[in-house]
mmCIF file of C-alpha atoms and ligand atoms in Angstrom:
data_model
loop_
_atom_site.group_PDB
_atom_site.id
_atom_site.type_symbol
_atom_site.label_atom_id
_atom_site.label_comp_id
_atom_site.label_asym_id
_atom_site.label_seq_id
_atom_site.Cartn_x
_atom_site.Cartn_y
_atom_site.Cartn_z
ATOM 1 C CA MET A 1170 102.881 46.887 132.141
ATOM 2 C CA GLY A 1171 100.218 48.283 134.061
ATOM 3 C CA ARG A 1172 96.886 48.125 132.375
ATOM 4 C CA PRO A 1173 96.256 51.535 130.602
ATOM 5 C CA ILE A 1174 93.662 53.910 132.546
ATOM 6 C CA LEU A 1175 89.813 53.985 131.417
ATOM 7 C CA LYS A 1176 89.781 57.975 130.328
ATOM 8 C CA VAL A 1177 86.147 59.718 130.412
ATOM 9 C CA MET A 1178 86.426 62.671 132.364
ATOM 10 C CA ILE A 1179 86.715 65.245 130.338
ATOM 11 C CA THR A 1180 88.199 68.977 130.298
ATOM 12 C CA ILE A 1181 85.922 71.859 129.126
ATOM 13 C CA THR A 1182 87.381 75.197 129.070
ATOM 14 C CA THR A 1183 84.434 77.513 128.426
ATOM 15 C CA ILE A 1184 81.629 78.752 130.242
ATOM 16 C CA LYS A 1185 78.966 78.112 126.997
ATOM 17 C CA ASP A 1186 80.297 74.350 127.019
ATOM 18 C CA MET A 1187 79.870 73.853 130.397
ATOM 19 C CA ARG A 1188 76.091 75.099 130.967
ATOM 20 C CA ASP A 1189 75.593 73.500 127.820
ATOM 21 C CA TYR A 1190 76.693 70.023 129.013
ATOM 22 C CA SER A 1191 75.006 71.029 132.505
ATOM 23 C CA ALA A 1192 71.772 71.444 130.785
ATOM 24 C CA GLU A 1193 72.153 68.544 128.150
ATOM 25 C CA VAL A 1194 72.425 66.602 131.903
ATOM 26 C CA ARG A 1195 69.479 68.424 133.609
ATOM 27 C CA ARG A 1196 67.308 68.181 130.532
ATOM 28 C CA ASN A 1197 67.706 63.991 131.182
ATOM 29 C CA GLY A 1198 66.328 64.593 134.653
ATOM 30 C CA LYS A 1199 69.325 63.650 135.993
ATOM 31 C CA THR A 1200 71.132 65.377 138.674
ATOM 32 C CA ILE A 1201 74.482 67.362 139.431
ATOM 33 C CA GLY A 1202 77.098 67.062 141.845
ATOM 34 C CA PHE A 1203 79.870 70.516 141.772
ATOM 35 C CA VAL A 1204 83.029 70.294 144.079
ATOM 36 C CA PRO A 1205 84.375 74.066 143.177
ATOM 37 C CA THR A 1206 88.325 73.840 143.867
ATOM 38 C CA MET A 1207 91.696 76.116 143.226
ATOM 39 C CA GLY A 1208 94.150 72.530 142.657
ATOM 40 C CA TYR A 1209 96.499 70.853 143.869
ATOM 41 C CA LEU A 1210 94.457 68.079 144.872
ATOM 42 C CA HIS A 1211 95.147 66.133 148.063
ATOM 43 C CA GLU A 1212 92.103 63.629 150.089
ATOM 44 C CA GLY A 1213 90.445 66.763 151.080
ATOM 45 C CA HIS A 1214 89.120 67.468 148.112
ATOM 46 C CA LEU A 1215 89.067 64.021 146.333
ATOM 47 C CA GLY A 1216 87.023 63.238 149.554
ATOM 48 C CA LEU A 1217 84.607 65.696 148.431
ATOM 49 C CA VAL A 1218 84.227 64.102 144.776
ATOM 50 C CA ARG A 1219 83.877 61.090 145.997
ATOM 51 C CA GLU A 1220 80.255 62.300 148.326
ATOM 52 C CA SER A 1221 79.224 64.215 145.195
ATOM 53 C CA VAL A 1222 80.061 60.946 142.763
ATOM 54 C CA LEU A 1223 78.027 58.534 146.019
ATOM 55 C CA THR A 1224 75.181 61.354 145.426
ATOM 56 C CA SER A 1225 74.489 62.795 142.634
ATOM 57 C CA PHE A 1226 74.349 61.671 138.379
ATOM 58 C CA ARG A 1227 76.872 63.898 136.922
ATOM 59 C CA THR A 1228 79.797 65.344 138.667
ATOM 60 C CA VAL A 1229 81.734 68.555 137.905
ATOM 61 C CA ALA A 1230 84.863 69.890 139.592
ATOM 62 C CA SER A 1231 86.675 72.907 138.571
ATOM 63 C CA ILE A 1232 89.610 74.774 138.945
ATOM 64 C CA PHE A 1233 90.040 77.757 138.996
ATOM 65 C CA VAL A 1234 92.417 80.233 141.447
ATOM 66 C CA ASN A 1235 90.609 82.917 141.416
ATOM 67 C CA PRO A 1236 92.426 85.868 141.387
ATOM 68 C CA ALA A 1237 89.741 88.288 143.092
ATOM 69 C CA GLN A 1238 90.284 86.169 146.258
ATOM 70 C CA PHE A 1239 93.332 86.684 147.491
ATOM 71 C CA GLY A 1240 95.116 90.076 149.285
ATOM 72 C CA PRO A 1241 97.877 92.661 146.612
ATOM 73 C CA ASN A 1242 100.443 90.893 149.098
ATOM 74 C CA GLU A 1243 99.254 87.442 148.956
ATOM 75 C CA ASP A 1244 100.415 83.603 147.997
ATOM 76 C CA LEU A 1245 98.330 83.811 144.574
ATOM 77 C CA ASP A 1246 101.743 83.859 142.146
ATOM 78 C CA LYS A 1247 103.320 80.787 143.685
ATOM 79 C CA TYR A 1248 99.860 79.268 144.541
ATOM 80 C CA PRO A 1249 100.778 75.410 143.415
ATOM 81 C CA ARG A 1250 99.259 74.299 140.501
ATOM 82 C CA ASN A 1251 99.890 70.607 138.725
ATOM 83 C CA THR A 1252 96.833 69.619 136.608
ATOM 84 C CA GLU A 1253 98.230 67.359 134.633
ATOM 85 C CA LYS A 1254 98.364 65.194 138.038
ATOM 86 C CA ASP A 1255 94.847 66.557 139.248
ATOM 87 C CA LYS A 1256 92.962 65.408 135.959
ATOM 88 C CA GLU A 1257 94.588 61.806 137.006
ATOM 89 C CA LEU A 1258 93.512 63.060 140.982
ATOM 90 C CA LEU A 1259 90.024 63.536 139.286
ATOM 91 C CA GLU A 1260 89.633 60.542 137.403
ATOM 92 C CA GLY A 1261 90.950 58.012 139.516
ATOM 93 C CA VAL A 1262 87.137 59.112 141.632
ATOM 94 C CA LYS A 1263 85.234 59.012 138.975
ATOM 95 C CA ALA A 1264 84.679 62.953 138.588
ATOM 96 C CA ASP A 1265 82.932 63.233 134.589
ATOM 97 C CA VAL A 1266 84.315 67.088 134.175
ATOM 98 C CA LEU A 1267 86.436 68.712 135.304
ATOM 99 C CA PHE A 1268 85.816 72.696 134.528
ATOM 100 C CA PHE A 1269 89.132 74.260 134.438
ATOM 101 C CA PRO A 1270 87.974 78.031 133.150
ATOM 102 C CA SER A 1271 91.076 80.888 132.640
ATOM 103 C CA VAL A 1272 91.340 84.164 134.416
ATOM 104 C CA ARG A 1273 89.768 85.772 130.987
ATOM 105 C CA GLU A 1274 87.166 83.531 130.690
ATOM 106 C CA MET A 1275 85.581 83.673 134.497
ATOM 107 C CA TYR A 1276 86.839 88.265 134.543
ATOM 108 C CA PRO A 1277 86.327 89.281 130.629
ATOM 109 C CA GLU A 1278 87.702 92.755 130.359
ATOM 110 C CA GLY A 1279 85.158 95.000 131.554
ATOM 111 C CA TYR A 1280 84.855 92.674 134.492
ATOM 112 C CA SER A 1281 82.206 94.742 137.714
ATOM 113 C CA THR A 1282 80.012 92.903 139.549
ATOM 114 C CA TYR A 1283 80.848 91.946 142.806
ATOM 115 C CA VAL A 1284 78.587 89.879 145.767
ATOM 116 C CA THR A 1285 79.590 90.816 149.380
ATOM 117 C CA VAL A 1286 77.761 89.109 152.462
ATOM 118 C CA GLU A 1287 77.801 91.747 155.150
ATOM 119 C CA GLY A 1288 78.521 92.214 158.768
ATOM 120 C CA ALA A 1289 79.745 89.531 161.592
ATOM 121 C CA LEU A 1290 80.225 86.644 159.450
ATOM 122 C CA THR A 1291 82.628 88.102 157.063
ATOM 123 C CA ASP A 1292 84.193 90.739 159.546
ATOM 124 C CA THR A 1293 85.799 88.210 161.731
ATOM 125 C CA LEU A 1294 88.479 85.429 162.302
ATOM 126 C CA CYS A 1295 89.391 84.873 157.829
ATOM 127 C CA GLY A 1296 87.435 88.484 157.219
ATOM 128 C CA ALA A 1297 89.719 90.943 159.657
ATOM 129 C CA LEU A 1298 92.469 90.123 158.258
ATOM 130 C CA ARG A 1299 92.354 89.111 154.796
ATOM 131 C CA PRO A 1300 90.381 92.182 153.422
ATOM 132 C CA GLY A 1301 88.121 91.339 149.861
ATOM 133 C CA HIS A 1302 88.964 87.997 150.801
ATOM 134 C CA PHE A 1303 85.072 86.786 151.437
ATOM 135 C CA ARG A 1304 83.549 88.906 148.468
ATOM 136 C CA GLY A 1305 86.306 86.968 145.996
ATOM 137 C CA VAL A 1306 85.017 84.223 147.896
ATOM 138 C CA ALA A 1307 81.569 84.702 147.350
ATOM 139 C CA THR A 1308 82.048 86.290 143.890
ATOM 140 C CA VAL A 1309 83.135 82.903 142.001
ATOM 141 C CA VAL A 1310 80.975 80.709 143.942
ATOM 142 C CA LEU A 1311 78.071 82.221 142.959
ATOM 143 C CA LYS A 1312 79.838 82.650 139.290
ATOM 144 C CA LEU A 1313 80.553 78.847 139.303
ATOM 145 C CA LEU A 1314 76.629 78.328 140.431
ATOM 146 C CA ASN A 1315 75.769 80.019 137.611
ATOM 147 C CA ILE A 1316 77.362 78.201 135.135
ATOM 148 C CA VAL A 1317 77.603 74.452 136.390
ATOM 149 C CA ASP A 1318 73.881 75.173 137.648
ATOM 150 C CA PRO A 1319 74.265 72.360 140.091
ATOM 151 C CA ASP A 1320 72.226 70.491 142.476
ATOM 152 C CA ARG A 1321 74.448 70.046 144.975
ATOM 153 C CA ALA A 1322 77.608 71.722 145.970
ATOM 154 C CA PHE A 1323 80.293 70.443 148.156
ATOM 155 C CA PHE A 1324 82.773 72.217 150.392
ATOM 156 C CA GLY A 1325 85.120 71.467 153.582
ATOM 157 C CA GLN A 1326 84.551 72.579 156.733
ATOM 158 C CA LYS A 1327 88.358 72.722 156.765
ATOM 159 C CA ASP A 1328 87.430 76.536 155.276
ATOM 160 C CA ALA A 1329 84.696 76.662 158.186
ATOM 161 C CA GLN A 1330 83.953 80.497 157.576
ATOM 162 C CA GLN A 1331 83.721 80.380 154.321
ATOM 163 C CA ALA A 1332 81.138 77.295 154.217
ATOM 164 C CA ILE A 1333 79.468 79.457 155.933
ATOM 165 C CA VAL A 1334 78.901 82.760 154.007
ATOM 166 C CA ILE A 1335 78.898 80.400 150.975
ATOM 167 C CA LYS A 1336 75.587 79.123 152.838
ATOM 168 C CA ARG A 1337 74.227 82.136 153.802
ATOM 169 C CA MET A 1338 74.791 83.624 150.297
ATOM 170 C CA ALA A 1339 73.016 80.404 148.714
ATOM 171 C CA LYS A 1340 69.964 81.448 151.344
ATOM 172 C CA ASP A 1341 69.553 85.082 151.009
ATOM 173 C CA LEU A 1342 69.815 84.577 146.838
ATOM 174 C CA ASP A 1343 68.154 82.325 146.331
ATOM 175 C CA LEU A 1344 70.344 79.658 145.169
ATOM 176 C CA ARG A 1345 68.885 75.900 143.415
ATOM 177 C CA ALA A 1346 72.056 74.133 144.234
ATOM 178 C CA ASP A 1347 72.405 72.152 148.300
ATOM 179 C CA ILE A 1348 75.201 73.310 149.948
ATOM 180 C CA ARG A 1349 76.525 69.783 151.560
ATOM 181 C CA VAL A 1350 79.739 70.770 153.932
ATOM 182 C CA MET A 1351 82.106 67.713 154.744
ATOM 183 C CA PRO A 1352 84.197 66.918 157.152
ATOM 184 C CA ILE A 1353 87.912 68.287 157.890
ATOM 185 C CA ILE A 1354 90.381 65.461 156.161
ATOM 186 C CA ARG A 1355 93.164 65.178 158.179
ATOM 187 C CA ASP A 1356 96.820 63.286 157.605
ATOM 188 C CA GLU A 1357 98.312 60.593 159.842
ATOM 189 C CA ASP A 1358 99.594 62.916 162.566
ATOM 190 C CA GLY A 1359 96.658 65.322 162.771
ATOM 191 C CA LEU A 1360 97.627 68.107 160.530
ATOM 192 C CA ALA A 1361 94.817 69.508 157.871
ATOM 193 C CA MET A 1362 95.107 68.710 154.597
ATOM 194 C CA SER A 1363 95.768 71.881 152.459
ATOM 195 C CA SER A 1364 96.659 72.512 149.042
ATOM 196 C CA ARG A 1365 99.693 75.002 150.912
ATOM 197 C CA ASN A 1366 100.934 71.667 153.059
ATOM 198 C CA VAL A 1367 103.595 72.188 149.777
ATOM 199 C CA TYR A 1368 104.852 75.234 151.036
ATOM 200 C CA LEU A 1369 106.442 73.696 154.193
ATOM 201 C CA SER A 1370 109.570 72.507 155.035
ATOM 202 C CA PRO A 1371 110.323 69.314 156.908
ATOM 203 C CA ILE A 1372 111.105 71.207 159.651
ATOM 204 C CA GLU A 1373 108.378 73.394 159.738
ATOM 205 C CA ARG A 1374 105.952 70.654 158.631
ATOM 206 C CA ALA A 1375 106.922 68.774 161.933
ATOM 207 C CA LYS A 1376 106.600 72.200 164.216
ATOM 208 C CA ALA A 1377 101.976 72.301 161.915
ATOM 209 C CA THR A 1378 100.510 69.472 163.635
ATOM 210 C CA VAL A 1379 100.819 71.990 166.573
ATOM 211 C CA ILE A 1380 98.052 73.185 164.828
ATOM 212 C CA TYR A 1381 96.292 70.433 165.896
ATOM 213 C CA LYS A 1382 97.790 69.135 169.096
ATOM 214 C CA SER A 1383 96.225 72.632 169.931
ATOM 215 C CA LEU A 1384 92.663 72.241 169.028
ATOM 216 C CA SER A 1385 92.582 69.248 170.601
ATOM 217 C CA ALA A 1386 93.677 69.688 173.507
ATOM 218 C CA ALA A 1387 90.515 72.366 173.160
ATOM 219 C CA VAL A 1388 88.522 70.019 173.190
ATOM 220 C CA ASP A 1389 89.776 67.579 175.585
ATOM 221 C CA LEU A 1390 90.008 70.836 178.440
ATOM 222 C CA VAL A 1391 85.899 70.990 177.598
ATOM 223 C CA LYS A 1392 85.618 67.253 178.322
ATOM 224 C CA LYS A 1393 87.150 68.003 181.464
ATOM 225 C CA GLY A 1394 84.489 70.852 181.735
ATOM 226 C CA GLU A 1395 86.821 73.830 181.066
ATOM 227 C CA ARG A 1396 83.854 77.007 180.257
ATOM 228 C CA SER A 1397 86.335 79.327 180.326
ATOM 229 C CA VAL A 1398 87.017 80.796 176.209
ATOM 230 C CA ARG A 1399 90.750 82.570 178.008
ATOM 231 C CA GLU A 1400 91.674 79.214 179.629
ATOM 232 C CA ILE A 1401 90.913 78.094 176.901
ATOM 233 C CA LYS A 1402 92.454 79.518 174.825
ATOM 234 C CA LEU A 1403 95.739 80.592 177.116
ATOM 235 C CA ALA A 1404 96.155 76.484 176.868
ATOM 236 C CA MET A 1405 96.073 76.674 173.410
ATOM 237 C CA SER A 1406 98.399 79.676 172.689
ATOM 238 C CA ALA A 1407 101.031 78.279 174.973
ATOM 239 C CA MET A 1408 101.104 75.156 172.940
ATOM 240 C CA LEU A 1409 101.689 77.175 169.855
ATOM 241 C CA GLU A 1410 104.112 79.713 171.495
ATOM 242 C CA ALA A 1411 106.265 76.622 172.443
ATOM 243 C CA GLU A 1412 107.177 76.241 168.627
ATOM 244 C CA GLY A 1413 107.298 79.282 166.886
ATOM 245 C CA VAL A 1414 104.012 78.784 165.503
ATOM 246 C CA ARG A 1415 103.019 82.891 165.730
ATOM 247 C CA THR A 1416 99.119 82.830 164.982
ATOM 248 C CA ASP A 1417 96.133 85.814 163.228
ATOM 249 C CA TYR A 1418 93.167 84.305 166.263
ATOM 250 C CA ILE A 1419 92.818 81.572 168.383
ATOM 251 C CA ALA A 1420 89.325 82.572 167.703
ATOM 252 C CA ALA A 1421 85.937 80.557 170.064
ATOM 253 C CA VAL A 1422 82.984 81.633 168.341
ATOM 254 C CA GLY A 1423 79.173 80.405 168.257
ATOM 255 C CA ALA A 1424 79.948 77.259 164.789
ATOM 256 C CA ASP A 1425 76.530 79.403 162.869
ATOM 257 C CA ASP A 1426 77.215 82.671 163.521
ATOM 258 C CA LEU A 1427 80.429 82.988 164.177
ATOM 259 C CA ARG A 1428 79.626 85.431 166.715
ATOM 260 C CA PRO A 1429 82.562 85.180 170.277
ATOM 261 C CA VAL A 1430 81.243 83.764 172.781
ATOM 262 C CA GLU A 1431 83.281 83.805 176.373
ATOM 263 C CA LYS A 1432 82.126 80.784 177.383
ATOM 264 C CA ILE A 1433 82.391 77.512 176.013
ATOM 265 C CA LYS A 1434 77.852 76.966 175.392
ATOM 266 C CA GLY A 1435 75.580 75.265 172.605
ATOM 267 C CA ARG A 1436 77.819 74.693 168.893
ATOM 268 C CA THR A 1437 81.322 76.662 169.459
ATOM 269 C CA LEU A 1438 84.104 76.924 166.692
ATOM 270 C CA ILE A 1439 87.278 77.006 167.551
ATOM 271 C CA ALA A 1440 89.293 78.133 165.120
ATOM 272 C CA VAL A 1441 93.142 79.178 164.722
ATOM 273 C CA ALA A 1442 95.234 80.746 161.361
ATOM 274 C CA ALA A 1443 98.954 79.910 162.423
ATOM 275 C CA TRP A 1444 101.597 81.071 160.564
ATOM 276 C CA VAL A 1445 104.362 77.905 160.035
ATOM 277 C CA GLY A 1446 107.466 80.098 158.803
ATOM 278 C CA SER A 1447 105.730 82.327 156.017
ATOM 279 C CA THR A 1448 102.853 79.867 154.973
ATOM 280 C CA ARG A 1449 99.210 80.861 156.545
ATOM 281 C CA LEU A 1450 96.778 77.685 157.849
ATOM 282 C CA ILE A 1451 93.966 77.549 158.815
ATOM 283 C CA ASP A 1452 92.023 74.764 161.440
ATOM 284 C CA ASN A 1453 89.296 73.908 163.560
ATOM 285 C CA VAL A 1454 87.476 72.470 165.422
ATOM 286 C CA ILE A 1455 83.500 72.081 166.739
ATOM 287 C CA VAL A 1456 83.080 71.211 170.364
ATOM 288 C CA GLU A 1457 79.751 70.949 171.901
ATOM 289 C CA ARG A 1458 78.115 71.764 175.148
HETATM 290 P P1 LIG B 1317 90.082 74.983 147.287
HETATM 291 O O1 LIG B 1317 91.484 74.367 146.632
HETATM 292 O O2 LIG B 1317 92.027 74.848 148.994
HETATM 293 O O3 LIG B 1317 89.830 76.109 147.527
HETATM 294 O O4 LIG B 1317 90.055 73.366 148.664
HETATM 295 C C1 LIG B 1317 88.642 73.738 147.478
HETATM 296 C C2 LIG B 1317 87.362 73.052 148.539
HETATM 297 O O5 LIG B 1317 88.524 71.451 148.952
HETATM 298 C C3 LIG B 1317 86.841 73.581 149.412
HETATM 299 O O6 LIG B 1317 86.118 73.982 149.481
HETATM 300 C C4 LIG B 1317 87.704 73.307 151.158
HETATM 301 O O7 LIG B 1317 86.975 74.205 152.299
HETATM 302 C C5 LIG B 1317 87.687 71.955 150.558
HETATM 303 N N1 LIG B 1317 88.875 71.305 151.120
HETATM 304 C C6 LIG B 1317 90.261 71.985 151.759
HETATM 305 N N2 LIG B 1317 91.268 71.239 152.537
HETATM 306 C C7 LIG B 1317 90.295 70.462 152.768
HETATM 307 C C8 LIG B 1317 90.317 68.886 154.098
HETATM 308 N N3 LIG B 1317 91.889 68.927 154.760
HETATM 309 N N4 LIG B 1317 89.432 68.269 154.932
HETATM 310 C C9 LIG B 1317 88.421 68.737 153.198
HETATM 311 N N5 LIG B 1317 87.414 69.982 152.344
HETATM 312 C C10 LIG B 1317 89.025 70.210 152.096
#
């Protein structure tokens, strides 16, 4: 018989209880780190939790599949869920609290307020293809930050545009929390970890590796001196097409302002959104010149 796991994490489902918990921690002069997620946790999420545990007295992770950030034909209903497993994983990395509110708790009847980060940060890349997505993201993140009231909140570079949008919102709305962005965690073959990878059949899973391969090829081209975004994109799309992977976009944009660039100069985000079968995956790298 293995040793019993010591269960120390608590699960909170109401906004009131979450607020009370955080207020108590802060009353004692201690810090709170926060990791918002949609669950079905993997090493990408757990890396954020570990960082929070290292840097904060208490760590709160949330699981909330936020209807406001899904479009009408997107995968809200089939989004993968396994809360019991998630709880074990969170306990394993020593999170203190799982905040797990219902949709009703977050969006009660009559709910009418949404946050929009306007302009270049949201009308490009995923924002151009998923109308309302970042409005939903900004709204739920602001609500969660208001409820949990953390000193710092951790996000992944995997969702590069989301991280930039949230940083902008935090700055513009004078939020207290420090927004920290952590590197992309990948499987051994390079595929960026994602809850949505579970949708992939074994054949699709193998094909999906071409996304990171194409980004790595872009990095190599830049290292060899290629500056033309057109050439880099051509090389990447040839690789993706050869695997039958359809792209929503391959883009090279300023890493901080997300404005399109024609030449690689300064810190540039090269980002891909691609369909492997009926699964949409995103990934990116930053190159610097
Ligand atoms: P999600 O549950 O997909 O909403 O993701 C919750 C948080 O985990 C977001 O800040 C993501 O950017 C981050 N995240 C997801 N996958 C990864 C990954 N492979 N590496 C690093 N962070 C990730």
